[in-house]
Amino acid sequence: MKFFTKIANQGFCLITALLLFSPLATYGQTGTIKGTLRDASNQNPLIGANIMLAGTNMGAASNSEGQFVIPRVPVGQYTLKFSYIGYSQQAMTDVVVRSQRITFVEVALQPSALASEEVVITAGYFPQNDEQPTSLTSFSQEEIRRAPGSAGDISRILMSLPSIAKINDQSNSLIVRGGSPLENAFFVDNIEIPNINHFPAQGSSGGPIGVLNVDLIRDVDFYAGGFGAHFGDRLSSAMDIRLREGNRDEFDGQLDFNFAGLGGVFEGPLPKQRGAWLLSLRRSYLDLLVDAIDVGTSIAPVYSDAQAKVTYDLGKRHKLTALLVRSDDYNDPDQDTARENDMLYYGNQDIVEQTIGVNWRALWGGNAYGNTSISHTATRFKEDFYETGSGALLVKNRSHEQAVQLRHLSHVQLRPEVALELGFETKFLRADYDNFYPPYSDAFGDTVQALALQHDPHATKMATFATLQIRPVSALSLTFGGRLDYFSFNKNASFSPRLAVTYQISNRTTLHGAVGLFRQNLPLLLLAQNDANKALRDPLASHMVLG
């Protein structure tokens, strides 16, 4: 044993010496920053904008397509500053440059409040979203990656926010302002995702481990209440996730081995420089350790996930993106294994969640843009839960749910101080249930009889929404919104008004407020259990936020 230890130590020293004294150790300690600069009000490129690397004399100017390049940047972490006449100045922190790698950034500058203003307004480090000013928290990729205790998991970084509570340390289930884990919405590149966690409880938004790879994320906006009319069918919160594009210049890849699993990220350009592709693959490795060595447990859940994004330029004003998000979860302990691990109950789980979709972004003239997406989501739950002592079947779940969704959102800048947002959603739902639930006692001590559910319900959801933002003076912003929803299963139609106000008291103090009504349809799994449930009304929440 000592012989092998000695050989290993000598080998390690040799490899370290080679790395330290080889030309590769000192060569190429620079990277490149590339990016795109756009007008936040209409998504048109900004030509001739200034980009500076804070603390250095390095910088660039954007070209006719709003693109810029800063080459030969020493490895490190930087702040980028963007300025353009008639636009608010913006700073982007935590821009990480790695050796011989390209760092991509996308920035949108807000126009000055008044058309007559022709000077650059110096803003702070935190750009403000005037359309959604209340309860909004934004995170960059780097903030998520380095957040203590998050392990690169989006949901875990949110648990530190004052409006969020968690069920326990083993779950990513979010309780927003006293709500339920069922009341949170997730969108990735304008496409709704039912859940972003592995091993979810059916219908819930939680799970012990996140699905999305943080290396693919560009930024995240989290709305803890008071969100705009373009988010609906949720009572508590909405999370808007935007993925970055792949490398448009060259093939790039990395292998990852961390707490979340073993995998890799790969990316590269499409032919003729018309776009790029991006792929992430990951698999857990705990089951491999259990098979090889004694790690203190014989239970090893297996999970894997994949995310892919393809971006294709139809033209200078039209862009098409295709998205894939998939997760596979498997856990199959037997009765003896459950006894060895002192488990009162055990379950066999085989869960698959997959969303595929396409989004079309179009720039209409010089003052409008739109996003149109169509997606298909499929979830399959194959679960059996047993009592360890007797081996009695407690729950049988054979659920297959599908949804096809069409979503459109248009933004029109009518005047410098007036903006209009319009959109609609249509979702077709179909499910197939073959489930069994045992009798139990509810919170009032009453016995609920056993239920055998064999049903294949279907339904349609439709919604239209509009938002009008007005800035009568530079210090005041008013946002009026409304949303009309219809659910065919119980024939419910409802209108949900929204109002948000922002008033800048001074350069350092801004007052935000929002009020509105928020509704959410009951899940098909619940409605299908009894025909009388068709008479149930949608749950309603009133939000009043001030800060």
XYZ file of C-alpha atoms in Angstrom:
547
model
C 0.000 0.000 0.000
C 2.862 2.373 0.874
C 4.434 1.602 -2.500
C 1.303 2.709 -4.404
C 1.019 5.823 -2.208
C 4.620 6.761 -2.969
C 4.128 6.262 -6.702
C 0.953 8.390 -6.617
C 2.695 11.214 -4.739
C 5.623 11.215 -7.165
C 3.251 11.249 -10.104
C 1.322 14.180 -8.668
C 4.527 16.173 -8.118
C 5.682 15.460 -11.673
C 2.369 16.583 -13.210
C 2.365 19.736 -11.064
C 5.902 20.607 -12.144
C 5.066 20.097 -15.803
C 2.051 22.393 -15.520
C 3.946 25.104 -13.638
C 7.002 25.233 -15.856
C 5.538 24.377 -19.243
C 4.828 27.150 -21.759
C 1.099 26.424 -21.383
C 1.195 27.747 -17.819
C 2.052 31.239 -18.966
C 0.673 31.260 -22.490
C -2.752 32.451 -23.382
C -3.790 33.945 -20.026
C -6.259 36.170 -21.849
C -9.791 35.837 -23.108
C -12.295 37.725 -25.237
C -15.509 39.558 -24.404
C -18.181 39.644 -27.098
C -21.683 40.978 -26.854
C -24.732 42.690 -28.268
C -26.233 46.028 -27.242
C -29.928 46.758 -27.863
C -32.632 49.307 -27.146
C -34.745 47.907 -24.290
C -37.930 49.517 -25.637
C -37.865 47.968 -29.133
C -34.936 45.476 -29.197
C -33.260 47.281 -32.105
C -29.440 47.292 -32.107
C -27.633 50.385 -30.817
C -24.966 51.587 -33.240
C -21.846 53.347 -31.979
C -22.463 52.826 -28.265
C -19.465 53.005 -25.944
C -18.383 49.951 -23.968
C -15.613 50.307 -21.393
C -13.929 47.812 -19.107
C -13.883 49.542 -15.710
C -10.419 50.013 -14.218
C -8.685 49.569 -17.572
C -8.176 51.502 -20.783
C -9.802 48.706 -22.788
C -13.107 49.148 -24.570
C -15.008 48.988 -27.836
C -17.849 50.522 -29.846
C -20.876 48.629 -31.135
C -21.214 48.082 -34.891
C -24.249 48.359 -37.171
C -25.742 45.207 -35.632
C -25.118 46.329 -32.058
C -22.250 43.870 -31.646
C -18.882 44.560 -30.020
C -15.636 42.715 -29.291
C -12.977 43.372 -26.641
C -10.025 41.042 -27.396
C -7.012 40.023 -25.311
C -8.562 40.721 -21.921
C -6.465 39.384 -19.002
C -8.119 36.570 -17.064
C -10.198 37.872 -14.171
C -13.490 39.384 -13.091
C -14.581 42.754 -14.473
C -17.301 45.382 -14.634
C -18.501 46.496 -18.070
C -19.895 50.015 -18.466
C -22.244 50.897 -21.335
C -23.216 54.403 -22.439
C -25.094 55.925 -25.354
C -26.462 59.413 -25.954
C -30.115 59.591 -24.899
C -29.973 56.357 -22.880
C -29.420 55.540 -19.241
C -25.899 54.406 -18.514
C -25.577 50.859 -17.236
C -22.898 48.786 -15.544
C -22.678 44.990 -15.670
C -20.733 43.457 -12.814
C -19.300 39.959 -12.409
C -18.147 39.558 -16.015
C -15.740 36.626 -15.761
C -13.009 36.209 -18.394
C -11.385 32.769 -18.665
C -8.216 31.795 -20.482
C -8.646 31.253 -24.227
C -12.443 31.423 -23.843
C -15.072 33.817 -25.168
C -17.415 35.493 -22.687
C -20.744 36.527 -24.232
C -22.953 39.286 -22.832
C -26.281 40.752 -23.932
C -27.344 44.195 -22.707
C -30.433 46.350 -23.250
C -30.266 50.071 -22.427
C -33.326 52.022 -21.329
C -34.076 55.213 -23.312
C -34.118 58.481 -21.392
C -37.542 59.380 -20.022
C -38.031 62.472 -22.183
C -37.365 62.770 -25.894
C -35.740 66.211 -25.442
C -33.025 64.814 -23.205
C -29.803 64.414 -25.157
C -27.401 63.738 -22.330
C -26.322 60.474 -20.852
C -28.081 59.789 -17.540
C -25.840 58.042 -15.055
C -27.671 55.142 -13.460
C -26.558 52.833 -10.686
C -25.235 49.310 -10.934
C -28.743 47.849 -10.749
C -30.876 48.611 -13.821
C -34.544 49.091 -13.015
C -37.414 47.391 -14.798
C -40.071 50.108 -14.843
C -42.759 47.768 -16.169
C -42.378 45.380 -13.209
C -40.873 47.481 -10.413
C -42.200 45.687 -7.317
C -41.000 42.443 -5.767
C -38.548 41.891 -8.634
C -35.158 40.336 -7.958
C -32.715 39.729 -10.803
C -29.743 37.384 -10.852
C -26.936 36.973 -13.332
C -25.314 33.636 -14.099
C -22.295 34.512 -11.982
C -24.423 35.515 -8.980
C -26.175 32.142 -9.061
C -22.926 30.236 -9.511
C -21.081 31.812 -6.579
C -24.003 32.173 -4.125
C -23.092 30.426 -0.834
C -24.960 27.168 -0.319
C -26.751 27.267 -3.664
C -24.556 24.633 -5.368
C -25.470 26.277 -8.680
C -29.193 25.704 -8.064
C -31.561 28.556 -8.956
C -34.226 27.639 -6.417
C -31.808 27.495 -3.485
C -30.494 31.003 -4.028
C -34.080 32.288 -3.818
C -34.522 30.828 -0.336
C -32.409 33.659 1.094
C -34.903 36.306 -0.049
C -37.134 37.850 2.645
C -40.370 36.892 0.859
C -39.459 33.191 0.519
C -39.796 30.296 2.946
C -38.772 26.686 2.453
C -40.379 23.434 3.539
C -37.077 21.859 4.622
C -33.414 21.699 3.666
C -33.952 18.687 1.407
C -36.449 20.316 -0.951
C -36.438 23.226 -3.380
C -40.164 23.793 -2.837
C -40.738 27.544 -2.591
C -43.375 29.091 -0.346
C -43.770 32.683 -1.522
C -45.491 35.070 0.887
C -47.320 32.247 2.657
C -48.538 30.540 -0.511
C -48.102 26.981 -1.733
C -45.380 25.283 -3.822
C -48.129 24.674 -6.411
C -48.500 28.425 -7.033
C -45.198 29.249 -8.773
C -44.701 29.647 -12.538
C -41.513 29.050 -14.528
C -40.716 30.381 -18.010
C -37.597 29.666 -20.061
C -37.178 31.861 -23.155
C -40.923 32.646 -23.270
C -41.828 28.938 -22.926
C -43.581 27.681 -19.791
C -41.898 24.825 -17.911
C -43.996 22.909 -15.334
C -41.096 22.249 -12.968
C -37.350 22.897 -12.802
C -36.493 20.227 -10.199
C -35.838 16.491 -10.094
C -38.149 14.082 -8.221
C -41.080 16.517 -8.023
C -44.349 15.907 -6.228
C -47.016 15.821 -8.924
C -48.379 19.301 -9.577
C -45.836 20.947 -7.300
C -42.917 23.172 -8.275
C -40.435 21.611 -5.861
C -37.924 18.813 -5.716
C -34.568 18.111 -4.053
C -32.250 18.938 -6.994
C -32.476 21.514 -9.766
C -32.703 20.523 -13.420
C -31.274 23.569 -15.201
C -27.518 23.875 -15.671
C -26.402 27.316 -14.476
C -23.747 27.457 -17.225
C -26.554 27.831 -19.784
C -28.362 30.641 -17.967
C -27.932 34.259 -19.019
C -30.020 35.836 -16.272
C -33.104 35.273 -14.124
C -35.943 37.571 -13.037
C -37.966 36.443 -10.024
C -41.289 38.146 -9.222
C -42.435 37.501 -5.639
C -45.946 38.858 -6.139
C -47.373 41.912 -7.870
C -46.222 40.665 -11.287
C -47.549 41.920 -14.607
C -50.516 40.776 -16.659
C -48.373 38.701 -19.037
C -47.901 36.185 -16.196
C -51.078 34.373 -15.230
C -52.620 31.200 -13.835
C -50.434 31.461 -10.722
C -51.196 32.936 -7.302
C -47.757 33.501 -5.769
C -44.774 34.044 -8.042
C -43.247 33.881 -11.505
C -39.689 33.108 -12.570
C -38.487 34.292 -15.992
C -35.300 32.497 -17.078
C -33.329 33.459 -20.176
C -30.732 31.102 -21.610
C -27.659 32.374 -23.387
C -26.833 31.564 -26.986
C -24.143 29.116 -27.963
C -20.726 30.110 -29.282
C -21.171 31.554 -32.787
C -17.447 31.501 -33.596
C -16.024 28.103 -32.678
C -16.743 24.769 -31.037
C -16.381 24.881 -27.275
C -16.942 22.371 -24.525
C -16.305 21.548 -20.904
C -16.738 18.513 -18.656
C -18.241 18.983 -15.194
C -17.978 16.913 -12.036
C -19.678 18.498 -9.057
C -22.360 18.082 -6.404
C -25.120 17.946 -9.029
C -23.601 15.149 -11.094
C -21.273 14.267 -13.942
C -21.807 15.863 -17.332
C -20.736 18.460 -19.818
C -21.657 21.560 -21.793
C -20.982 21.725 -25.529
C -21.632 24.516 -28.029
C -20.720 25.729 -31.471
C -21.766 27.703 -34.555
C -24.295 26.735 -37.206
C -23.229 26.598 -40.870
C -22.671 29.959 -42.594
C -22.598 31.750 -39.218
C -26.412 31.861 -39.147
C -26.673 30.940 -35.485
C -25.399 28.624 -32.776
C -26.249 25.528 -30.765
C -25.884 24.799 -27.057
C -26.194 21.451 -25.242
C -25.961 20.327 -21.620
C -25.993 16.682 -20.480
C -25.779 15.477 -16.880
C -26.217 12.291 -14.834
C -26.041 11.572 -11.114
C -23.269 9.329 -9.813
C -24.377 8.329 -6.296
C -25.580 4.933 -7.532
C -22.128 4.293 -8.987
C -20.532 5.040 -5.610
C -23.001 2.789 -3.784
C -22.136 -0.084 -6.117
C -18.394 0.476 -5.689
C -17.886 1.427 -2.018
C -19.719 1.677 1.299
C -21.076 5.241 1.563
C -23.371 4.615 4.535
C -26.547 3.981 2.565
C -27.785 1.437 0.059
C -30.376 3.778 -1.494
C -29.172 5.650 -4.551
C -31.727 7.597 -6.583
C -30.737 8.033 -10.222
C -31.450 11.166 -12.208
C -30.330 12.720 -15.470
C -31.204 15.825 -17.434
C -30.628 17.488 -20.770
C -31.062 21.030 -22.030
C -30.507 22.220 -25.567
C -30.950 25.506 -27.394
C -30.520 26.207 -31.099
C -30.552 29.786 -32.386
C -31.075 30.492 -36.085
C -31.089 33.932 -37.720
C -33.901 34.128 -40.270
C -32.715 37.646 -41.094
C -31.502 40.794 -39.400
C -34.908 41.340 -37.791
C -36.104 37.789 -37.223
C -34.642 35.088 -34.997
C -35.799 31.527 -34.350
C -34.826 29.533 -31.257
C -35.587 25.902 -30.429
C -35.562 24.689 -26.833
C -35.409 21.311 -25.075
C -35.616 20.740 -21.314
C -35.826 17.126 -20.113
C -35.384 15.318 -16.806
C -35.482 11.590 -15.948
C -35.758 10.382 -12.345
C -35.613 6.806 -11.091
C -35.672 5.335 -7.596
C -36.384 1.662 -6.868
C -35.651 0.559 -3.278
C -37.143 -2.739 -2.117
C -38.628 -3.640 1.275
C -35.366 -5.038 2.666
C -33.465 -1.918 1.634
C -36.082 0.284 3.301
C -35.740 -1.693 6.535
C -31.941 -1.401 6.437
C -32.277 2.389 6.209
C -34.995 2.668 8.919
C -37.629 3.987 6.516
C -41.296 3.872 7.552
C -42.376 4.093 3.907
C -40.653 3.509 0.604
C -41.548 4.160 -2.985
C -40.654 3.114 -6.506
C -40.487 6.127 -8.792
C -40.024 6.523 -12.529
C -40.644 10.157 -13.535
C -40.071 11.837 -16.900
C -40.657 15.521 -17.677
C -39.960 17.006 -21.098
C -40.661 20.336 -22.765
C -39.791 21.123 -26.369
C -40.637 24.398 -28.050
C -39.840 26.988 -30.675
C -39.792 30.767 -30.193
C -39.851 33.364 -32.971
C -38.624 36.872 -32.149
C -39.462 39.583 -34.664
C -38.600 43.281 -34.760
C -41.433 45.314 -36.274
C -40.196 48.630 -37.623
C -38.328 50.865 -35.223
C -40.684 50.834 -32.262
C -42.084 47.320 -31.776
C -41.059 43.721 -31.298
C -42.805 40.439 -30.585
C -42.153 36.939 -29.262
C -44.280 33.995 -30.396
C -43.726 30.496 -29.039
C -45.316 27.088 -29.416
C -44.389 24.248 -27.088
C -45.285 20.709 -26.064
C -44.882 19.473 -22.496
C -45.225 15.853 -21.395
C -44.952 14.497 -17.861
C -45.154 10.853 -16.823
C -45.409 9.619 -13.248
C -45.067 5.914 -12.491
C -45.007 5.620 -8.705
C -45.859 3.014 -6.057
C -45.504 3.727 -2.346
C -45.583 1.024 0.332
C -45.529 0.690 4.107
C -42.201 -0.844 5.068
C -43.439 -3.048 7.898
C -46.376 -4.745 6.186
C -45.484 -4.124 2.556
C -49.034 -2.836 1.974
C -49.610 -0.651 -1.087
C -50.385 2.923 -0.007
C -50.421 4.918 -3.241
C -50.400 3.930 -6.894
C -49.805 6.700 -9.429
C -49.917 6.147 -13.189
C -50.276 9.630 -14.628
C -49.506 10.905 -18.108
C -50.141 14.616 -18.697
C -49.605 16.605 -21.898
C -49.958 20.267 -22.805
C -49.615 22.106 -26.117
C -49.266 25.855 -25.662
C -49.236 28.834 -28.022
C -48.047 32.112 -26.492
C -47.548 35.557 -28.042
C -46.268 38.806 -26.553
C -45.864 42.118 -28.420
C -44.303 45.335 -27.140
C -44.994 48.666 -28.856
C -43.321 51.960 -27.937
C -46.094 54.401 -28.910
C -44.201 57.468 -27.696
C -41.047 57.946 -25.632
C -43.192 58.118 -22.503
C -45.920 55.618 -23.507
C -45.500 51.857 -24.077
C -48.102 49.174 -24.809
C -47.795 45.426 -24.326
C -50.317 42.964 -25.788
C -50.479 39.204 -25.824
C -52.447 35.984 -25.690
C -52.070 32.355 -24.592
C -53.824 29.156 -25.621
C -53.137 25.853 -23.899
C -54.606 22.437 -24.758
C -54.476 19.928 -21.889
C -54.898 16.159 -21.987
C -54.262 13.605 -19.248
C -54.590 9.892 -18.543
C -54.892 8.819 -14.891
C -54.859 5.320 -13.388
C -54.306 6.048 -9.694
C -55.190 4.678 -6.264
C -55.251 6.655 -3.005
C -55.915 4.950 0.367
C -58.349 6.237 3.010
C -56.948 8.844 5.410
C -58.013 11.310 8.104
C -58.132 14.968 7.092
C -57.221 17.995 9.222
C -60.659 17.931 10.879
C -60.401 14.264 11.871
C -62.867 13.072 9.253
C -62.120 9.916 7.282
C -61.695 10.344 3.549
C -62.597 7.195 1.651
C -60.184 5.390 -0.658
C -60.181 6.627 -4.240
C -59.517 4.730 -7.460
C -59.112 7.255 -10.271
C -59.321 6.044 -13.867
C -60.020 9.004 -16.099
C -58.688 10.736 -19.231
C -59.809 14.385 -18.901
C -59.013 17.138 -21.382
C -59.459 20.908 -21.275
C -58.514 24.196 -22.927
C -57.151 27.342 -21.336
C -57.266 30.694 -23.115
C -56.085 34.121 -22.023
C -55.496 37.588 -23.397
C -53.697 40.397 -21.603
C -52.596 43.994 -22.036
C -50.336 46.428 -20.203
C -50.055 50.202 -20.674
C -47.096 52.054 -19.200
C -47.215 55.845 -18.946
C -44.541 58.203 -17.658
C -46.251 61.624 -17.314
C -43.126 63.120 -15.714
C -39.610 61.760 -15.462
C -39.992 60.814 -11.784
C -43.343 59.004 -12.085
C -44.232 55.781 -13.899
C -47.742 54.270 -14.005
C -48.417 50.760 -15.316
C -52.003 49.625 -15.914
C -52.661 45.989 -16.766
C -55.466 43.515 -17.185
C -55.828 39.832 -17.941
C -58.857 37.839 -19.150
C -58.751 34.051 -18.590
C -61.069 31.199 -19.592
C -60.926 27.539 -18.472
C -63.131 25.120 -20.410
C -63.221 22.339 -17.784
C -65.359 24.334 -15.362
C -66.325 27.061 -17.855
C -64.817 29.752 -15.650
C -64.080 33.185 -17.140
C -62.383 35.844 -15.035
C -60.786 39.282 -15.303
C -57.715 40.198 -13.244
C -56.720 43.893 -13.089
C -53.166 44.991 -12.210
C -51.658 48.375 -11.279
C -48.047 49.319 -10.533
C -46.631 52.733 -9.561
C -43.035 53.928 -9.355
C -42.066 57.341 -7.979
C -38.470 58.531 -7.749
C -38.272 60.665 -4.624
C -34.560 61.421 -5.007
C -31.492 60.064 -6.763
C -31.149 57.440 -4.027
C -34.765 56.775 -3.075
C -37.556 55.291 -5.194
C -41.014 54.257 -3.984
C -42.667 51.216 -5.582
C -46.224 49.974 -5.204
C -48.476 47.396 -6.854
C -51.989 46.013 -6.417
C -53.856 43.368 -8.366
C -55.983 40.253 -8.492
C -54.396 36.888 -9.272
C -56.162 33.624 -10.104
C -55.101 30.036 -10.701
C -56.999 27.100 -12.185
C -57.210 23.977 -10.074
C -55.111 21.096 -11.486
C -56.789 18.469 -13.667
C -55.637 15.756 -11.257
C -57.877 17.251 -8.558
C -60.796 18.240 -10.772
C -61.003 14.777 -12.355
C -61.574 13.045 -9.012
C -65.244 14.067 -8.778
C -67.750 15.462 -11.285
C -68.922 17.911 -8.620
C -65.513 19.610 -8.817
C -66.620 21.249 -12.068
C -68.602 23.673 -9.911
C -65.498 24.828 -8.026
C -64.337 28.375 -8.644
C -60.729 29.300 -9.271
C -58.710 30.289 -6.176
C -58.212 34.061 -5.902
C -55.423 36.101 -4.284
C -55.212 39.870 -3.806
C -51.697 41.329 -3.865
C -50.805 44.671 -2.297
C -47.093 45.470 -2.346
C -45.312 48.641 -1.193
C -41.618 49.216 -0.804
